[in-house]
Short mmCIF file of C-alpha atoms in Angstrom, two decimals:
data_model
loop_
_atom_site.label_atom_id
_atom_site.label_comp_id
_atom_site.label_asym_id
_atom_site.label_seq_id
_atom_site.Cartn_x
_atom_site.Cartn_y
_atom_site.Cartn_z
CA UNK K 1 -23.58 -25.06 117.86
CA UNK K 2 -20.56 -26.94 116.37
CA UNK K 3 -19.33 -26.26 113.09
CA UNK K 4 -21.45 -29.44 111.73
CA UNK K 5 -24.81 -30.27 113.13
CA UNK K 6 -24.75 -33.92 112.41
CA UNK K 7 -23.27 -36.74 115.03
CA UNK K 8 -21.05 -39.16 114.05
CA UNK K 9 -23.44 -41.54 112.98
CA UNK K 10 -25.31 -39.46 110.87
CA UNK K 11 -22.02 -38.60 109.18
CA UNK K 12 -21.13 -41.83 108.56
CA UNK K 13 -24.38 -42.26 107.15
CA UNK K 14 -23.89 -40.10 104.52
CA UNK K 15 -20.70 -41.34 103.56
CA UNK K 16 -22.29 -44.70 103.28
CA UNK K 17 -25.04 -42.85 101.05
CA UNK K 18 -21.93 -41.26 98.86
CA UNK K 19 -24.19 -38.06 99.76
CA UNK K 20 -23.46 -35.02 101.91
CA UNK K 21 -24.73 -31.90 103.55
CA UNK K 22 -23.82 -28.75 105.56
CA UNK K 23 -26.80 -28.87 107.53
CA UNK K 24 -27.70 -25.37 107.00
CA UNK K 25 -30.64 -25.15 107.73
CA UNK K 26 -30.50 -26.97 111.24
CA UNK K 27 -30.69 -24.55 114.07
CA UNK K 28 -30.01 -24.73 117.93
CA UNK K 29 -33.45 -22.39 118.33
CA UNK K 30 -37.09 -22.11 116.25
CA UNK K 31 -37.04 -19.50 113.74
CA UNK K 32 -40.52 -17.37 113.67
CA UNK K 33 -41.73 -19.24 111.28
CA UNK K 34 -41.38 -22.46 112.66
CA UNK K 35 -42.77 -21.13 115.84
CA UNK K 36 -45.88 -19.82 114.19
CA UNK K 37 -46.52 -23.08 112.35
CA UNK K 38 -46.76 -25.27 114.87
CA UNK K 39 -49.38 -23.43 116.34
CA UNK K 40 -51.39 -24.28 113.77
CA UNK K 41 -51.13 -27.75 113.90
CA UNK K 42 -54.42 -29.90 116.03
CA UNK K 43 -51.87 -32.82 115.93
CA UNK K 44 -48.05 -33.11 116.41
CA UNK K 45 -46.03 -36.41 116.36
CA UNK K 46 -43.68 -37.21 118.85
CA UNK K 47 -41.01 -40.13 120.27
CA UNK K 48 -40.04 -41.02 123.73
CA UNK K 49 -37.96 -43.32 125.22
CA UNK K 50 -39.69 -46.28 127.37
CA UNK K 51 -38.12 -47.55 130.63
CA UNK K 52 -35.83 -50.12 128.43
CA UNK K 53 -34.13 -46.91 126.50
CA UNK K 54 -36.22 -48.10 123.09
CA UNK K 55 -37.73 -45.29 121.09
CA UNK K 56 -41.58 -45.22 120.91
CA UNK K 57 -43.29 -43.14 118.53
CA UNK K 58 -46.81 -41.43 119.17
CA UNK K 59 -48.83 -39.07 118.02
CA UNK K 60 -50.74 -35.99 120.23
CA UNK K 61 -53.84 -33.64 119.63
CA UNK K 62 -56.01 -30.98 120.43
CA UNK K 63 -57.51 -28.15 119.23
CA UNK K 64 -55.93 -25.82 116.53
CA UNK K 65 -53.04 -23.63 119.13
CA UNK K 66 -52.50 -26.55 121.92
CA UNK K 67 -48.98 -25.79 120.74
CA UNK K 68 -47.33 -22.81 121.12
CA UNK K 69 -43.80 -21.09 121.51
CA UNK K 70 -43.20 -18.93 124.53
CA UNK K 71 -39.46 -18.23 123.59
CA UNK K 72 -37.17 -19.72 120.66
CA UNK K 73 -36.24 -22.35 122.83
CA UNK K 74 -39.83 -23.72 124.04
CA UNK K 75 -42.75 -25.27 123.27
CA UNK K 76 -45.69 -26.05 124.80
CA UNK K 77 -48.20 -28.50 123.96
CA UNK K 78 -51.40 -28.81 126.04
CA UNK K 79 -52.28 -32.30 125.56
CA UNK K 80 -50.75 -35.20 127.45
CA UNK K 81 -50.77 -38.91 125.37
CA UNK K 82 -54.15 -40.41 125.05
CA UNK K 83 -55.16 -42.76 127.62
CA UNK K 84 -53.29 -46.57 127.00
CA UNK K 85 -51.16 -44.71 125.11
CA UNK K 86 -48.04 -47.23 125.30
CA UNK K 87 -45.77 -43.77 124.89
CA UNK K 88 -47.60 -42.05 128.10
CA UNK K 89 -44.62 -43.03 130.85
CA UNK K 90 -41.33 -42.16 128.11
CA UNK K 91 -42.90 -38.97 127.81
CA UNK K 92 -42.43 -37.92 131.67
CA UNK K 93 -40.41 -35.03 132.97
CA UNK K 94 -36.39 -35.19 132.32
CA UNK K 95 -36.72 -37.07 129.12
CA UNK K 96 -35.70 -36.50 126.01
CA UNK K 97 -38.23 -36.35 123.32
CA UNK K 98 -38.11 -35.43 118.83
CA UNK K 99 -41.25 -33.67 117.60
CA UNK K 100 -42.36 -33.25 114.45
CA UNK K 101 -45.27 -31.10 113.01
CA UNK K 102 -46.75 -31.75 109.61
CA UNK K 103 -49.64 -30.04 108.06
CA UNK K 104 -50.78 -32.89 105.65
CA UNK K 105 -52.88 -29.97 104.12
CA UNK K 106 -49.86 -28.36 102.78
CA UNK K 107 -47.79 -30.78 103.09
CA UNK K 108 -45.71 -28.22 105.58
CA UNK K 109 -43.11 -30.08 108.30
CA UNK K 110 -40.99 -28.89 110.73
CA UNK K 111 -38.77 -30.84 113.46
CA UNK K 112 -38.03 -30.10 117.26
CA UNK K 113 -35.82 -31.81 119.22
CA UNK K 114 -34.83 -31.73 122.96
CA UNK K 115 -35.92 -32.43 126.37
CA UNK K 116 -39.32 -32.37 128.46
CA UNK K 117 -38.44 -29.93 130.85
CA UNK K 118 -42.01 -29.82 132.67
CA UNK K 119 -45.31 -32.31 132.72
CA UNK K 120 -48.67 -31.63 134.48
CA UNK K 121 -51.46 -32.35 133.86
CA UNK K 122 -52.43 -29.78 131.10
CA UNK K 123 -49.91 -30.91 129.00
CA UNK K 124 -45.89 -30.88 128.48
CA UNK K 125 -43.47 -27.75 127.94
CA UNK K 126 -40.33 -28.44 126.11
CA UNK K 127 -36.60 -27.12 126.10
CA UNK K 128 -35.56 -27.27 121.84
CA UNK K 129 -32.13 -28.17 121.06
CA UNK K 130 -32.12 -28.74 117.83
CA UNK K 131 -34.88 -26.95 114.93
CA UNK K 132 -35.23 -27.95 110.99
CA UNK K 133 -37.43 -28.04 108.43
CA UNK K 134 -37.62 -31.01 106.23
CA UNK K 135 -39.01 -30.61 102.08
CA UNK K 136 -42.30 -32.16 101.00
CA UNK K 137 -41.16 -34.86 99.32
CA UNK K 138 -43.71 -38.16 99.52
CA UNK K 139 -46.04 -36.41 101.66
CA UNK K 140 -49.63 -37.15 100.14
CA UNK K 141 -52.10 -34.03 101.11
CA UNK K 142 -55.04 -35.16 103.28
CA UNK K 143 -57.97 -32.25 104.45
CA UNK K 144 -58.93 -33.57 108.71
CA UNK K 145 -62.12 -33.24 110.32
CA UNK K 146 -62.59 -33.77 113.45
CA UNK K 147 -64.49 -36.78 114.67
CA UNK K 148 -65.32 -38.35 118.36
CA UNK K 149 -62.33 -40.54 119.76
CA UNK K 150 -63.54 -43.91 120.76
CA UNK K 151 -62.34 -44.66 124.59
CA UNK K 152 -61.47 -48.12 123.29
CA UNK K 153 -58.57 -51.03 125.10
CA UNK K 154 -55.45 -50.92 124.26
CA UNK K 155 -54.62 -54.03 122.48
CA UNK K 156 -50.79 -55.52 122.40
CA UNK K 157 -50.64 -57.69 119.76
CA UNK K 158 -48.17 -61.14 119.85
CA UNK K 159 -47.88 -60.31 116.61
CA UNK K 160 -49.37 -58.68 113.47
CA UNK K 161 -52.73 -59.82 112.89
CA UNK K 162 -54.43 -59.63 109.17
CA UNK K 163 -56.21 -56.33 110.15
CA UNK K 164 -52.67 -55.12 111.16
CA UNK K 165 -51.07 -56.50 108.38
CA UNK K 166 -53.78 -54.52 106.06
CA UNK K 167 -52.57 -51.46 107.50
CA UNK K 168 -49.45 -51.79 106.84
CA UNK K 169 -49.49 -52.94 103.35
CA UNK K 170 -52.46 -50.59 102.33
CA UNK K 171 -49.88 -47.59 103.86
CA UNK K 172 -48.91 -44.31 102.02
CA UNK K 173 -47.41 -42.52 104.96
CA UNK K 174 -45.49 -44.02 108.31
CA UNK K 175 -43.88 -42.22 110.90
CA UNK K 176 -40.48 -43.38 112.64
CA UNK K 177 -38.88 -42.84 115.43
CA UNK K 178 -34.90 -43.80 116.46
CA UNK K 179 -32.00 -41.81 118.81
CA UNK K 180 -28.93 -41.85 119.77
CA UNK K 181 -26.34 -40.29 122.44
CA UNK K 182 -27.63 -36.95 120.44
CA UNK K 183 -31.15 -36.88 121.41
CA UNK K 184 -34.56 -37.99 120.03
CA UNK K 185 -36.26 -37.92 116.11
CA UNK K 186 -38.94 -38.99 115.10
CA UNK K 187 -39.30 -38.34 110.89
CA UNK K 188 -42.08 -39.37 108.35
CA UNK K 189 -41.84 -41.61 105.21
CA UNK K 190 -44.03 -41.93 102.79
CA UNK K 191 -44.50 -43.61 99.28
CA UNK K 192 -47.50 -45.07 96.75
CA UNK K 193 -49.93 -47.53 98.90
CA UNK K 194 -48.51 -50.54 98.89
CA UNK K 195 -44.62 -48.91 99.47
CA UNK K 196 -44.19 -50.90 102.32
CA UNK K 197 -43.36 -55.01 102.67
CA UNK K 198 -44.20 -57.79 105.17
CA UNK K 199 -42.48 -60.92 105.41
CA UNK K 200 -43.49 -62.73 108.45
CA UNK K 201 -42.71 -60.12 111.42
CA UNK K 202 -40.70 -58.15 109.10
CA UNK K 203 -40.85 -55.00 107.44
CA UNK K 204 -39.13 -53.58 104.76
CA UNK K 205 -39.71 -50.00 103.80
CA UNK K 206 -37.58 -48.52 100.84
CA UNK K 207 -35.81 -45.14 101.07
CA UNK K 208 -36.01 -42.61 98.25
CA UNK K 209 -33.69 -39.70 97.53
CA UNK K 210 -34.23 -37.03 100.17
CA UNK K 211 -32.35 -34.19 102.06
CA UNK K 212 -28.98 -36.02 102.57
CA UNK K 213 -29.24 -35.42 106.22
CA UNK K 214 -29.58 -38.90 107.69
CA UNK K 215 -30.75 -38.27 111.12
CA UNK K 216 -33.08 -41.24 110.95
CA UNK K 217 -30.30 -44.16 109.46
CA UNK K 218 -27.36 -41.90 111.13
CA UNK K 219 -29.16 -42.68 114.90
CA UNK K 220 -29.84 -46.06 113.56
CA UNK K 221 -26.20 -47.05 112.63
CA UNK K 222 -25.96 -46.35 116.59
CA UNK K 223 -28.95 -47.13 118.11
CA UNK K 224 -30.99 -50.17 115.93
CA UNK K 225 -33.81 -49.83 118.59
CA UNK K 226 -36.63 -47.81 116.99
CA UNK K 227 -40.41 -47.81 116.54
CA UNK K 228 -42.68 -47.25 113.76
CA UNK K 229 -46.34 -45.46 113.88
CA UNK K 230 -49.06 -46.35 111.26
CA UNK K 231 -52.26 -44.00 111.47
CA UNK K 232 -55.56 -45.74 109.34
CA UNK K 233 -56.58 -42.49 108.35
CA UNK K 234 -60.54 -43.24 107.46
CA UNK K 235 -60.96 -44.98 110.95
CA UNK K 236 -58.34 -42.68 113.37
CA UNK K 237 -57.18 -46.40 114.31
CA UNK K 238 -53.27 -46.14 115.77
CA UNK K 239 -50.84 -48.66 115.01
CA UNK K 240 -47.59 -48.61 117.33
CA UNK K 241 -44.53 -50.73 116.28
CA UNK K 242 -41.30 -51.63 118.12
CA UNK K 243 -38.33 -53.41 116.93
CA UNK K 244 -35.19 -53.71 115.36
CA UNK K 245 -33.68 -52.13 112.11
CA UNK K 246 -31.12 -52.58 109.71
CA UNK K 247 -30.33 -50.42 107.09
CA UNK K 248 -29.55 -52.22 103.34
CA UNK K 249 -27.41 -49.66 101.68
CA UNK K 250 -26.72 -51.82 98.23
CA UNK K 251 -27.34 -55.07 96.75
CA UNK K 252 -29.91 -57.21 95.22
CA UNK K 253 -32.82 -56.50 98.30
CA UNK K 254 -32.70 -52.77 96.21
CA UNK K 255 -34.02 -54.37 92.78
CA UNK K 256 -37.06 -54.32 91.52
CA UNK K 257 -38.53 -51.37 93.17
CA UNK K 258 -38.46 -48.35 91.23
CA UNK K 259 -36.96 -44.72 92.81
CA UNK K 260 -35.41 -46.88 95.84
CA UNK K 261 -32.00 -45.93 97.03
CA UNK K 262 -31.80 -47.31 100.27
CA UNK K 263 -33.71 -50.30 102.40
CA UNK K 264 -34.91 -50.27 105.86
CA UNK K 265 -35.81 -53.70 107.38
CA UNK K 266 -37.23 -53.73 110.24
CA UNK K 267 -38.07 -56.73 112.66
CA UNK K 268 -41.05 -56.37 114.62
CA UNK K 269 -40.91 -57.24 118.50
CA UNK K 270 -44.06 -55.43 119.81
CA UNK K 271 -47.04 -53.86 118.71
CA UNK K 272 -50.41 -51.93 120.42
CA UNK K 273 -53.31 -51.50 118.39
CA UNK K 274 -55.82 -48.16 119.77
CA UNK K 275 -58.96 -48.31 117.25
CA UNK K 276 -60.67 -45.10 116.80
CA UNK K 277 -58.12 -43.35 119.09
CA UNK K 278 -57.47 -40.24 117.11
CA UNK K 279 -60.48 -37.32 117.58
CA UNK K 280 -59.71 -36.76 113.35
CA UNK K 281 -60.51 -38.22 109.83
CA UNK K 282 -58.53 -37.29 106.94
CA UNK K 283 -59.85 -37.59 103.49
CA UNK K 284 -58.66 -39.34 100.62
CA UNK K 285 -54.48 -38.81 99.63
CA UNK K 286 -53.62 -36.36 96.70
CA UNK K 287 -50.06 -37.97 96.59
CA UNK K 288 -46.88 -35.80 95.73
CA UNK K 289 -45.44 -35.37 92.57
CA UNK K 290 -42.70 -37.03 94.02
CA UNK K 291 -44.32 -39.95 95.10
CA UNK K 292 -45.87 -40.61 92.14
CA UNK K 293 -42.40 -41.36 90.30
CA UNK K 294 -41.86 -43.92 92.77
CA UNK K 295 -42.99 -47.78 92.73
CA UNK K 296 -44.57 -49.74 95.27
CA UNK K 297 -44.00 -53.61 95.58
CA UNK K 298 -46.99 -54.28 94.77
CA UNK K 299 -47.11 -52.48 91.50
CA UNK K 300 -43.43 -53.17 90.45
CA UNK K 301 -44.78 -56.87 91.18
CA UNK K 302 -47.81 -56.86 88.92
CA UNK K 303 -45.79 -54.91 86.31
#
């Protein structure tokens, strides 16, 4: 790999941030570890790119093992997106794709970037370019069961209806996707219920301190195309957003909100609703320490 693992954008990110980072810990294979993890996993997030070059962001599952590591460089997931998945055709053979595992029940997570090198249909194998781990910051713990997956429509919404709206708001936990020339990544957020903003058909989700690598606003300084994914984790209901971002770096938008460094607004221009898609149920969060120094707009409002 180069001497630094980070694009332009993401560098430029950080200087933005007044933050830095050498990246150590980003690899051009899976250690062991990371291997062995994701085999654990029954579910494993992932982002494509649809026919227009916009990121979508999904989510895949299966048993405990459907992913596993034949070499450093590989993965293999049996499972192929759910049926009306709006992600099924960007993850097709050739395409780039960023994966990310994380075990809510230790709050564990691991990225995996690269191309799909092979699809059938038992599931995908992948080619890893690029292998990190990320800290548990604002991951709230969750214990899954598994459940039966409704075969339910697809529904694309003209906009965000009050159910999807609840979602949203009610949120302690998103997952986003966003690329660049670089590749694919697809990175969770997280914060106290209520972290996340609606304003009409936009969003705006603050950023707290992290790992000063960027990848998420570095591709998006490059590439403002990028999706969101909201899971209702009682119900196994999926919530799939695409639109436009912006990153607010300073100014009044970052008052008023306690722990917030950064803002991402986002501007909504589709969205599919799958109820009951997911074969799981989570329980109840046990938020992070972390998260629990943070604020939530609803709470810094009623305080």
């Amino acid at each position: 790999m180069d001497a630094s693992p980070f694009h332009e954008g993401e560098l430029e990110a950080q200087a933005l941030a007044g933050e830095s980072s050498r990246g150590a810990g980003i690899r051009d294979f899976m250690p062991d570890q990371h291997r062995d993890f994701f085999a654990l996993l029954p579910y494993l997030f992932a982002a494509g790119r649809d026919g227009a070059g916009r990121p979508i962001a999904t989510i895949l599952t299966g048993p405990d093992g459907f992913v596993t590591s034949p070499t450093p460089n590989e993965l293999a997931i049996a499972a192929l997106p759910a049926s009306g998945d709006p992600a099924d055709a960007a993850l097709s053979a050739g395409a780039p794709i960023g994966l990310l595992g994380l075990d809510l029940r230790t709050r564990r997570r691991n990225r995996a970037n690269g191309v799909i090198s092979e699809r059938d249909r038992n599931g995908l194998r992948i080619a890893v370019s690029q292998s990190f781990g990320n800290c548990a910051k604002y991951i709230q713990a969750r214990q899954h069961e598994i459940a039966p997956a409704a075969t339910t429509a697809t529904e694309e919404l003209g906009r965000l209806d009050a159910a999807a709206s609840a979602l949203i708001v009610e949120a302690d936990t998103l997952f986003i996707a966003s690329g660049s020339e670089s590749g694919l990544d697809i990175s969770h957020r997280g914060g106290r219920s209520g972290f996340v903003r609606i304003e009409g058909g936009r969003l705006s989700v603050p950023d707290f301190a992290g790992n000063s690598y960027f990848n998420t606003f570095g591709n998006l300084l490059r590439e403002p195309a990028t999706s969101l994914l909201f899971i209702d984790f009682a119900k196994g209901d999926v919530l799939q957003l695409q639109g436009v971002a912006e990153v607010i770096w300073s100014g009044a938008e970052l008052t008023g909100l306690d722990g917030v460094k950064r803002l991402l607004q986002f501007e909504v221009t589709r969205a599919w609703r799958r109820r009951a898609a997911l074969p799981l149920r989570w329980s109840e969060p046990e938020p992070a320490p972390t998260t629990l120094a943070t604020g939530s707009w609803r709470q810094d409002r009623a305080a």
